[in-house]
mmCIF file of C-alpha atoms and ligand atoms in Angstrom:
data_model
loop_
_atom_site.group_PDB
_atom_site.id
_atom_site.type_symbol
_atom_site.label_atom_id
_atom_site.label_comp_id
_atom_site.label_asym_id
_atom_site.label_seq_id
_atom_site.Cartn_x
_atom_site.Cartn_y
_atom_site.Cartn_z
ATOM 1 C CA UNK A 1 36.130 -4.527 0.938
ATOM 2 C CA UNK A 2 34.372 -4.972 4.253
ATOM 3 C CA UNK A 3 34.937 -1.322 5.085
ATOM 4 C CA UNK A 4 33.163 -0.231 1.914
ATOM 5 C CA UNK A 5 30.102 -2.298 2.679
ATOM 6 C CA UNK A 6 27.441 -0.355 4.456
ATOM 7 C CA UNK A 7 25.305 -2.097 7.004
ATOM 8 C CA UNK A 8 21.983 -0.690 5.969
ATOM 9 C CA UNK A 9 20.043 -2.313 8.740
ATOM 10 C CA UNK A 10 18.130 0.164 10.833
ATOM 11 C CA UNK A 11 19.650 3.016 8.906
ATOM 12 C CA UNK A 12 17.334 5.090 6.816
ATOM 13 C CA UNK A 13 18.540 5.389 3.261
ATOM 14 C CA UNK A 14 18.954 8.388 1.036
ATOM 15 C CA UNK A 15 19.837 8.801 -2.600
ATOM 16 C CA UNK A 16 23.399 9.688 -3.643
ATOM 17 C CA UNK A 17 22.319 13.347 -3.634
ATOM 18 C CA UNK A 18 20.672 13.161 -0.219
ATOM 19 C CA UNK A 19 16.938 12.627 -0.766
ATOM 20 C CA UNK A 20 15.279 10.423 1.856
ATOM 21 C CA UNK A 21 13.404 7.446 0.463
ATOM 22 C CA UNK A 22 11.548 5.256 2.912
ATOM 23 C CA UNK A 23 12.030 1.540 2.264
ATOM 24 C CA UNK A 24 9.440 -0.500 4.118
ATOM 25 C CA UNK A 25 8.160 -4.050 4.251
ATOM 26 C CA UNK A 26 4.815 -5.607 3.393
ATOM 27 C CA UNK A 27 3.477 -7.927 6.063
ATOM 28 C CA UNK A 28 0.513 -10.275 6.295
ATOM 29 C CA UNK A 29 0.872 -11.813 9.724
ATOM 30 C CA UNK A 30 2.895 -10.990 12.810
ATOM 31 C CA UNK A 31 5.300 -13.760 11.773
ATOM 32 C CA UNK A 32 6.433 -11.435 8.975
ATOM 33 C CA UNK A 33 7.612 -8.789 11.456
ATOM 34 C CA UNK A 34 10.859 -10.579 12.405
ATOM 35 C CA UNK A 35 12.136 -10.839 8.826
ATOM 36 C CA UNK A 36 11.063 -7.242 8.151
ATOM 37 C CA UNK A 37 13.160 -5.992 11.075
ATOM 38 C CA UNK A 38 16.072 -8.322 10.252
ATOM 39 C CA UNK A 39 16.228 -7.154 6.667
ATOM 40 C CA UNK A 40 16.370 -3.542 7.727
ATOM 41 C CA UNK A 41 12.954 -2.246 6.721
ATOM 42 C CA UNK A 42 12.280 1.308 7.947
ATOM 43 C CA UNK A 43 8.744 0.322 8.852
ATOM 44 C CA UNK A 44 5.699 -1.426 7.464
ATOM 45 C CA UNK A 45 4.335 0.040 4.252
ATOM 46 C CA UNK A 46 1.479 -2.421 3.925
ATOM 47 C CA UNK A 47 -0.052 -4.563 6.658
ATOM 48 C CA UNK A 48 -2.525 -6.766 4.786
ATOM 49 C CA UNK A 49 -4.935 -7.180 7.695
ATOM 50 C CA UNK A 50 -7.150 -9.691 5.911
ATOM 51 C CA UNK A 51 -4.568 -12.310 6.907
ATOM 52 C CA UNK A 52 -5.706 -11.845 10.516
ATOM 53 C CA UNK A 53 -9.107 -13.077 9.329
ATOM 54 C CA UNK A 54 -8.010 -16.127 7.341
ATOM 55 C CA UNK A 55 -7.731 -19.743 8.471
ATOM 56 C CA UNK A 56 -10.129 -19.429 11.377
ATOM 57 C CA UNK A 57 -13.788 -19.913 12.186
ATOM 58 C CA UNK A 58 -14.693 -16.397 13.246
ATOM 59 C CA UNK A 59 -13.226 -12.912 12.903
ATOM 60 C CA UNK A 60 -10.638 -11.614 15.403
ATOM 61 C CA UNK A 61 -12.289 -9.358 17.994
ATOM 62 C CA UNK A 62 -11.320 -5.774 18.777
ATOM 63 C CA UNK A 63 -8.757 -6.666 21.453
ATOM 64 C CA UNK A 64 -7.061 -9.291 19.335
ATOM 65 C CA UNK A 65 -6.723 -6.826 16.484
ATOM 66 C CA UNK A 66 -5.538 -4.085 18.831
ATOM 67 C CA UNK A 67 -2.785 -6.397 20.117
ATOM 68 C CA UNK A 68 -1.713 -7.228 16.571
ATOM 69 C CA UNK A 69 -1.450 -3.580 15.547
ATOM 70 C CA UNK A 70 0.419 -2.690 18.722
ATOM 71 C CA UNK A 71 2.888 -5.566 18.106
ATOM 72 C CA UNK A 72 3.607 -4.192 14.652
ATOM 73 C CA UNK A 73 4.161 -0.704 16.094
ATOM 74 C CA UNK A 74 6.464 -2.072 18.788
ATOM 75 C CA UNK A 75 8.655 -3.693 16.151
ATOM 76 C CA UNK A 76 9.497 -0.336 14.597
ATOM 77 C CA UNK A 77 10.450 2.168 17.238
ATOM 78 C CA UNK A 78 10.692 5.256 15.064
ATOM 79 C CA UNK A 79 9.158 3.888 11.925
ATOM 80 C CA UNK A 80 5.803 4.121 10.316
ATOM 81 C CA UNK A 81 3.344 1.249 10.209
ATOM 82 C CA UNK A 82 0.754 1.516 7.448
ATOM 83 C CA UNK A 83 -2.218 -0.693 8.180
ATOM 84 C CA UNK A 84 -4.631 -1.369 5.372
ATOM 85 C CA UNK A 85 -8.208 -1.957 6.397
ATOM 86 C CA UNK A 86 -9.783 -5.218 5.360
ATOM 87 C CA UNK A 87 -9.439 -6.096 1.703
ATOM 88 C CA UNK A 88 -11.716 -9.077 1.416
ATOM 89 C CA UNK A 89 -13.291 -10.400 -1.760
ATOM 90 C CA UNK A 90 -11.671 -10.783 -5.161
ATOM 91 C CA UNK A 91 -8.961 -13.386 -4.735
ATOM 92 C CA UNK A 92 -9.208 -13.338 -0.943
ATOM 93 C CA UNK A 93 -12.064 -15.529 0.253
ATOM 94 C CA UNK A 94 -13.033 -15.829 3.940
ATOM 95 C CA UNK A 95 -15.256 -18.861 4.594
ATOM 96 C CA UNK A 96 -17.314 -17.512 7.527
ATOM 97 C CA UNK A 97 -18.188 -14.311 5.691
ATOM 98 C CA UNK A 98 -20.524 -15.836 3.168
ATOM 99 C CA UNK A 99 -19.212 -13.847 0.235
ATOM 100 C CA UNK A 100 -21.509 -13.568 -2.770
ATOM 101 C CA UNK A 101 -20.970 -15.785 -5.765
ATOM 102 C CA UNK A 102 -19.919 -13.302 -8.407
ATOM 103 C CA UNK A 103 -19.012 -13.884 -12.032
ATOM 104 C CA UNK A 104 -16.133 -11.429 -11.837
ATOM 105 C CA UNK A 105 -15.076 -11.171 -8.194
ATOM 106 C CA UNK A 106 -12.218 -8.800 -9.031
ATOM 107 C CA UNK A 107 -14.837 -6.407 -10.383
ATOM 108 C CA UNK A 108 -17.308 -7.094 -7.622
ATOM 109 C CA UNK A 109 -17.740 -6.429 -3.965
ATOM 110 C CA UNK A 110 -14.244 -6.268 -2.517
ATOM 111 C CA UNK A 111 -12.112 -4.005 -0.341
ATOM 112 C CA UNK A 112 -13.706 -0.747 0.764
ATOM 113 C CA UNK A 113 -16.916 -1.701 -1.062
ATOM 114 C CA UNK A 114 -17.556 -4.443 1.493
ATOM 115 C CA UNK A 115 -16.362 -2.375 4.457
ATOM 116 C CA UNK A 116 -18.925 0.317 3.641
ATOM 117 C CA UNK A 117 -21.559 -2.310 2.806
ATOM 118 C CA UNK A 118 -22.096 -5.855 4.107
ATOM 119 C CA UNK A 119 -19.014 -5.852 6.371
ATOM 120 C CA UNK A 120 -19.811 -2.543 8.100
ATOM 121 C CA UNK A 121 -19.790 -4.194 11.535
ATOM 122 C CA UNK A 122 -16.423 -5.844 10.946
ATOM 123 C CA UNK A 123 -15.125 -2.510 9.699
ATOM 124 C CA UNK A 124 -16.308 -0.734 12.834
ATOM 125 C CA UNK A 125 -14.508 -3.258 15.040
ATOM 126 C CA UNK A 126 -11.343 -2.814 13.029
ATOM 127 C CA UNK A 127 -11.577 0.966 13.156
ATOM 128 C CA UNK A 128 -11.995 0.861 16.958
ATOM 129 C CA UNK A 129 -8.892 -1.318 17.265
ATOM 130 C CA UNK A 130 -6.922 0.992 14.965
ATOM 131 C CA UNK A 131 -7.939 4.189 16.763
ATOM 132 C CA UNK A 132 -6.924 2.671 20.090
ATOM 133 C CA UNK A 133 -3.629 1.383 18.659
ATOM 134 C CA UNK A 134 -2.854 4.830 17.217
ATOM 135 C CA UNK A 135 -3.183 6.314 20.708
ATOM 136 C CA UNK A 136 -0.940 3.657 22.221
ATOM 137 C CA UNK A 137 1.838 4.254 19.708
ATOM 138 C CA UNK A 138 4.808 5.559 21.494
ATOM 139 C CA UNK A 139 7.581 6.165 19.011
ATOM 140 C CA UNK A 140 6.269 4.472 15.898
ATOM 141 C CA UNK A 141 3.504 6.086 13.924
ATOM 142 C CA UNK A 142 0.351 4.366 12.847
ATOM 143 C CA UNK A 143 -1.131 5.174 9.460
ATOM 144 C CA UNK A 144 -4.216 3.625 7.945
ATOM 145 C CA UNK A 145 -5.306 3.287 4.352
ATOM 146 C CA UNK A 146 -8.383 2.084 2.529
ATOM 147 C CA UNK A 147 -8.147 -0.521 -0.245
ATOM 148 C CA UNK A 148 -9.667 -0.378 -3.708
ATOM 149 C CA UNK A 149 -11.060 3.124 -3.432
ATOM 150 C CA UNK A 150 -12.558 4.298 -6.710
ATOM 151 C CA UNK A 151 -14.728 7.277 -5.758
ATOM 152 C CA UNK A 152 -14.393 10.372 -3.596
ATOM 153 C CA UNK A 153 -17.597 9.307 -1.806
ATOM 154 C CA UNK A 154 -15.899 6.116 -0.642
ATOM 155 C CA UNK A 155 -12.985 8.095 0.723
ATOM 156 C CA UNK A 156 -15.330 10.495 2.507
ATOM 157 C CA UNK A 157 -17.476 7.704 3.907
ATOM 158 C CA UNK A 158 -14.400 5.777 5.079
ATOM 159 C CA UNK A 159 -12.999 8.836 6.769
ATOM 160 C CA UNK A 160 -16.328 9.645 8.403
ATOM 161 C CA UNK A 161 -16.371 6.157 9.894
ATOM 162 C CA UNK A 162 -13.040 6.857 11.558
ATOM 163 C CA UNK A 163 -14.309 10.195 12.876
ATOM 164 C CA UNK A 164 -17.608 8.876 14.176
ATOM 165 C CA UNK A 165 -16.013 5.832 15.815
ATOM 166 C CA UNK A 166 -13.450 8.161 17.436
ATOM 167 C CA UNK A 167 -16.343 10.204 18.834
ATOM 168 C CA UNK A 168 -17.909 6.985 20.204
ATOM 169 C CA UNK A 169 -14.644 6.025 21.872
ATOM 170 C CA UNK A 170 -14.326 9.535 23.336
ATOM 171 C CA UNK A 171 -17.785 9.282 24.838
ATOM 172 C CA UNK A 172 -16.893 5.886 26.300
ATOM 173 C CA UNK A 173 -13.752 7.415 27.781
ATOM 174 C CA UNK A 174 -11.519 5.135 25.717
ATOM 175 C CA UNK A 175 -8.188 6.593 24.697
ATOM 176 C CA UNK A 176 -7.900 6.943 20.936
ATOM 177 C CA UNK A 177 -6.274 8.993 18.233
ATOM 178 C CA UNK A 178 -6.972 9.604 14.552
ATOM 179 C CA UNK A 179 -4.089 8.100 12.598
ATOM 180 C CA UNK A 180 -2.491 9.447 9.459
ATOM 181 C CA UNK A 181 -5.003 8.644 6.744
ATOM 182 C CA UNK A 182 -4.549 7.525 3.147
ATOM 183 C CA UNK A 183 -5.878 5.438 0.309
ATOM 184 C CA UNK A 184 -4.459 2.845 -1.973
ATOM 185 C CA UNK A 185 -4.350 3.907 -5.585
ATOM 186 C CA UNK A 186 -5.051 0.644 -7.348
ATOM 187 C CA UNK A 187 -7.945 1.414 -9.655
ATOM 188 C CA UNK A 188 -7.749 3.523 -12.821
ATOM 189 C CA UNK A 189 -10.511 5.673 -11.290
ATOM 190 C CA UNK A 190 -8.296 6.568 -8.343
ATOM 191 C CA UNK A 191 -5.374 7.398 -10.650
ATOM 192 C CA UNK A 192 -7.569 9.610 -12.877
ATOM 193 C CA UNK A 193 -9.105 11.342 -9.864
ATOM 194 C CA UNK A 194 -5.916 11.568 -7.820
ATOM 195 C CA UNK A 195 -5.983 15.387 -7.843
ATOM 196 C CA UNK A 196 -9.431 15.242 -6.190
ATOM 197 C CA UNK A 197 -8.374 12.677 -3.622
ATOM 198 C CA UNK A 198 -5.063 14.333 -2.711
ATOM 199 C CA UNK A 199 -6.467 17.257 -0.676
ATOM 200 C CA UNK A 200 -8.389 14.811 1.547
ATOM 201 C CA UNK A 201 -5.584 12.400 2.427
ATOM 202 C CA UNK A 202 -2.155 12.439 3.998
ATOM 203 C CA UNK A 203 -0.790 9.910 1.537
ATOM 204 C CA UNK A 204 -1.357 7.601 -1.395
ATOM 205 C CA UNK A 205 0.051 4.110 -1.684
ATOM 206 C CA UNK A 206 0.055 2.790 -5.228
ATOM 207 C CA UNK A 207 -0.879 -0.880 -5.440
ATOM 208 C CA UNK A 208 0.625 -1.915 -8.731
ATOM 209 C CA UNK A 209 -0.657 -5.503 -8.560
ATOM 210 C CA UNK A 210 -4.239 -4.377 -8.872
ATOM 211 C CA UNK A 211 -3.489 -1.186 -10.767
ATOM 212 C CA UNK A 212 -1.771 -3.140 -13.575
ATOM 213 C CA UNK A 213 -4.631 -5.657 -13.597
ATOM 214 C CA UNK A 214 -7.300 -2.983 -13.906
ATOM 215 C CA UNK A 215 -5.453 -0.576 -16.233
ATOM 216 C CA UNK A 216 -4.607 -3.396 -18.641
ATOM 217 C CA UNK A 217 -7.793 -5.467 -18.156
ATOM 218 C CA UNK A 218 -5.510 -8.438 -17.560
ATOM 219 C CA UNK A 219 -6.297 -10.613 -14.560
ATOM 220 C CA UNK A 220 -3.476 -10.840 -12.033
ATOM 221 C CA UNK A 221 -2.055 -14.334 -11.701
ATOM 222 C CA UNK A 222 -3.412 -15.406 -15.100
ATOM 223 C CA UNK A 223 -0.356 -16.495 -17.048
ATOM 224 C CA UNK A 224 -2.145 -16.230 -20.352
ATOM 225 C CA UNK A 225 -2.221 -12.466 -19.983
ATOM 226 C CA UNK A 226 0.821 -11.898 -17.779
ATOM 227 C CA UNK A 227 2.663 -10.028 -20.514
ATOM 228 C CA UNK A 228 -0.199 -7.536 -20.690
ATOM 229 C CA UNK A 229 -0.598 -7.263 -16.941
ATOM 230 C CA UNK A 230 3.074 -6.341 -16.482
ATOM 231 C CA UNK A 231 3.795 -3.203 -14.467
ATOM 232 C CA UNK A 232 6.280 -2.141 -17.138
ATOM 233 C CA UNK A 233 3.454 -1.512 -19.595
ATOM 234 C CA UNK A 234 3.530 2.170 -20.608
ATOM 235 C CA UNK A 235 -0.126 2.617 -19.612
ATOM 236 C CA UNK A 236 0.657 1.473 -16.073
ATOM 237 C CA UNK A 237 3.629 3.826 -15.889
ATOM 238 C CA UNK A 238 1.421 6.685 -17.028
ATOM 239 C CA UNK A 239 -1.095 5.888 -14.309
ATOM 240 C CA UNK A 240 1.687 6.000 -11.720
ATOM 241 C CA UNK A 241 3.045 9.252 -13.134
ATOM 242 C CA UNK A 242 -0.427 10.823 -13.163
ATOM 243 C CA UNK A 243 -0.940 9.839 -9.528
ATOM 244 C CA UNK A 244 2.336 11.322 -8.327
ATOM 245 C CA UNK A 245 1.896 14.473 -10.436
ATOM 246 C CA UNK A 246 -1.553 15.036 -8.947
ATOM 247 C CA UNK A 247 0.026 15.540 -5.509
ATOM 248 C CA UNK A 248 2.168 18.480 -6.593
ATOM 249 C CA UNK A 249 1.566 21.359 -4.225
ATOM 250 C CA UNK A 250 -0.443 19.111 -1.888
ATOM 251 C CA UNK A 251 0.656 17.893 1.498
ATOM 252 C CA UNK A 252 0.404 14.269 0.383
ATOM 253 C CA UNK A 253 3.279 11.805 0.192
ATOM 254 C CA UNK A 254 3.196 8.939 -2.270
ATOM 255 C CA UNK A 255 4.304 5.371 -1.657
ATOM 256 C CA UNK A 256 4.096 2.175 -3.627
ATOM 257 C CA UNK A 257 3.350 -1.230 -2.140
ATOM 258 C CA UNK A 258 2.751 -3.474 -5.140
ATOM 259 C CA UNK A 259 5.351 -5.929 -6.398
ATOM 260 C CA UNK A 260 6.864 -3.296 -8.636
ATOM 261 C CA UNK A 261 8.226 -1.498 -5.556
ATOM 262 C CA UNK A 262 10.405 -4.507 -4.716
ATOM 263 C CA UNK A 263 12.026 -4.771 -8.136
ATOM 264 C CA UNK A 264 15.524 -3.284 -7.692
ATOM 265 C CA UNK A 265 15.879 -2.916 -11.467
ATOM 266 C CA UNK A 266 13.122 -0.316 -11.287
ATOM 267 C CA UNK A 267 14.201 1.601 -8.181
ATOM 268 C CA UNK A 268 15.856 4.416 -10.129
ATOM 269 C CA UNK A 269 12.759 4.795 -12.312
ATOM 270 C CA UNK A 270 10.476 4.900 -9.273
ATOM 271 C CA UNK A 271 12.618 7.537 -7.577
ATOM 272 C CA UNK A 272 12.568 9.461 -10.860
ATOM 273 C CA UNK A 273 8.771 9.227 -10.988
ATOM 274 C CA UNK A 274 8.720 10.870 -7.559
ATOM 275 C CA UNK A 275 7.827 8.090 -5.131
ATOM 276 C CA UNK A 276 8.650 8.923 -1.494
ATOM 277 C CA UNK A 277 8.301 5.428 -0.107
ATOM 278 C CA UNK A 278 8.647 1.896 -1.451
ATOM 279 C CA UNK A 279 7.217 -1.098 0.377
ATOM 280 C CA UNK A 280 7.898 -4.702 -0.519
ATOM 281 C CA UNK A 281 8.391 -8.220 0.645
ATOM 282 C CA UNK A 282 11.132 -8.126 3.319
ATOM 283 C CA UNK A 283 13.463 -10.226 1.220
ATOM 284 C CA UNK A 284 14.151 -7.442 -1.310
ATOM 285 C CA UNK A 285 14.551 -4.588 1.197
ATOM 286 C CA UNK A 286 18.387 -4.725 1.247
ATOM 287 C CA UNK A 287 18.634 -4.735 -2.559
ATOM 288 C CA UNK A 288 16.242 -1.832 -2.951
ATOM 289 C CA UNK A 289 18.019 0.153 -0.234
ATOM 290 C CA UNK A 290 21.304 -0.402 -2.052
ATOM 291 C CA UNK A 291 19.699 0.722 -5.326
ATOM 292 C CA UNK A 292 18.336 3.887 -3.680
ATOM 293 C CA UNK A 293 21.787 4.741 -2.310
ATOM 294 C CA UNK A 294 23.221 4.559 -5.844
ATOM 295 C CA UNK A 295 20.524 6.722 -7.399
ATOM 296 C CA UNK A 296 20.954 10.365 -8.293
ATOM 297 C CA UNK A 297 17.562 12.050 -8.412
ATOM 298 C CA UNK A 298 18.343 14.330 -11.371
ATOM 299 C CA UNK A 299 19.477 11.331 -13.435
ATOM 300 C CA UNK A 300 16.464 9.375 -12.199
ATOM 301 C CA UNK A 301 14.076 12.097 -13.327
ATOM 302 C CA UNK A 302 15.682 12.154 -16.733
ATOM 303 C CA UNK A 303 15.354 8.379 -16.933
ATOM 304 C CA UNK A 304 11.682 8.615 -15.974
ATOM 305 C CA UNK A 305 11.066 11.227 -18.669
ATOM 306 C CA UNK A 306 12.609 8.969 -21.287
ATOM 307 C CA UNK A 307 10.716 5.922 -20.096
ATOM 308 C CA UNK A 308 7.431 7.838 -20.216
ATOM 309 C CA UNK A 309 8.039 8.476 -23.914
ATOM 310 C CA UNK A 310 8.072 4.756 -24.712
ATOM 311 C CA UNK A 311 5.303 3.286 -26.873
ATOM 312 C CA UNK A 312 5.719 -0.299 -25.764
ATOM 313 C CA UNK A 313 6.787 -2.427 -22.854
ATOM 314 C CA UNK A 314 9.690 -3.650 -24.988
ATOM 315 C CA UNK A 315 10.893 -0.066 -25.370
ATOM 316 C CA UNK A 316 10.524 0.517 -21.644
ATOM 317 C CA UNK A 317 12.589 -2.579 -20.973
ATOM 318 C CA UNK A 318 15.177 -1.479 -23.501
ATOM 319 C CA UNK A 319 15.551 1.908 -21.893
ATOM 320 C CA UNK A 320 15.903 0.273 -18.525
ATOM 321 C CA UNK A 321 18.309 -2.237 -20.081
ATOM 322 C CA UNK A 322 16.374 -5.089 -18.613
ATOM 323 C CA UNK A 323 16.092 -8.598 -19.891
ATOM 324 C CA UNK A 324 12.723 -9.121 -21.436
HETATM 325 C C1 PEP B 401 -1.684 -4.237 -4.875
HETATM 326 O O1 PEP B 401 -2.786 -4.430 -5.388
HETATM 327 O O2 PEP B 401 -0.686 -3.878 -5.526
HETATM 328 C C2 PEP B 401 -1.478 -4.454 -3.436
HETATM 329 C C3 PEP B 401 -0.346 -4.119 -2.850
HETATM 330 O O3 PEP B 401 -2.489 -5.037 -2.744
HETATM 331 P P1 PEP B 401 -2.778 -6.614 -2.822
HETATM 332 O O4 PEP B 401 -1.636 -7.259 -3.545
HETATM 333 O O5 PEP B 401 -2.919 -7.053 -1.407
HETATM 334 O O6 PEP B 401 -4.065 -6.661 -3.582
HETATM 335 MG MG1 MG B 402 -4.510 -4.653 -4.163
#
């Protein structure tokens, strides 16, 4: 039996019919890097950088952030490290930032909205650190993405920040490089407008935790509405399908970094929907890699087509033969 077992660590995985699927890990702090490497992640699909800002009295400076990003890159020699710029607000408070008291923080000033607004200085520091880290990468590739984007203007403004900060660094003689650039698709607006975003980015990463919350108007973490906020709801699946379909003919890969990506019972469906990369908590990386290796993409596409015909979550679950 031992001979039949494949050690999937540090081996990229492909489907039974030979399609590469990247299986990456989500990290919050540098302490998450060890488990990500040990479990055989191909890279980091989501570095939640707000964790660098939590549990302290003041924000990390440019050098501290630079070191953190370089550490992540060094952990994955040939892999990709996707760093998400600050996603503060909503459920992620930071005491020294003096966040506004909002009635509906999930619908308020969070993510890119703060980075282009009250946290513009913090954003600039982070962008400087990222541009420097991208230049230092030797082997691994740095990618950056913006959280909670809902308009093309936000994407443009975010991108312009990277370009203008790069020009500043150039004029200071500081080595820097523009990283691969993407956005998270985690608002219905981004899913509806995905065809307009796609030409301006290198990739999308679908954040199903927020996407399910906003598509279904069901607060994440609220058990009273957890059945509604489930990523197996047909409306959520349609939003994912619309996002992937919008990239057809565009040079734009699509990943997923919400919890759904780490559910091995859904791997075949996600491959069938056309995801190129799945990023999850390190603990499920081996299971998802094993599920990818068993998947045939033609069967997976057929499964996805059937699932997209479902009227209800119960029907989705039935098709996927899941316990409900
Ligand atoms: C998501 O919303 O799915 C996501 C991955 O981001 P976070 O959970 O950090 O909001
Ligand atoms: Mg999110």
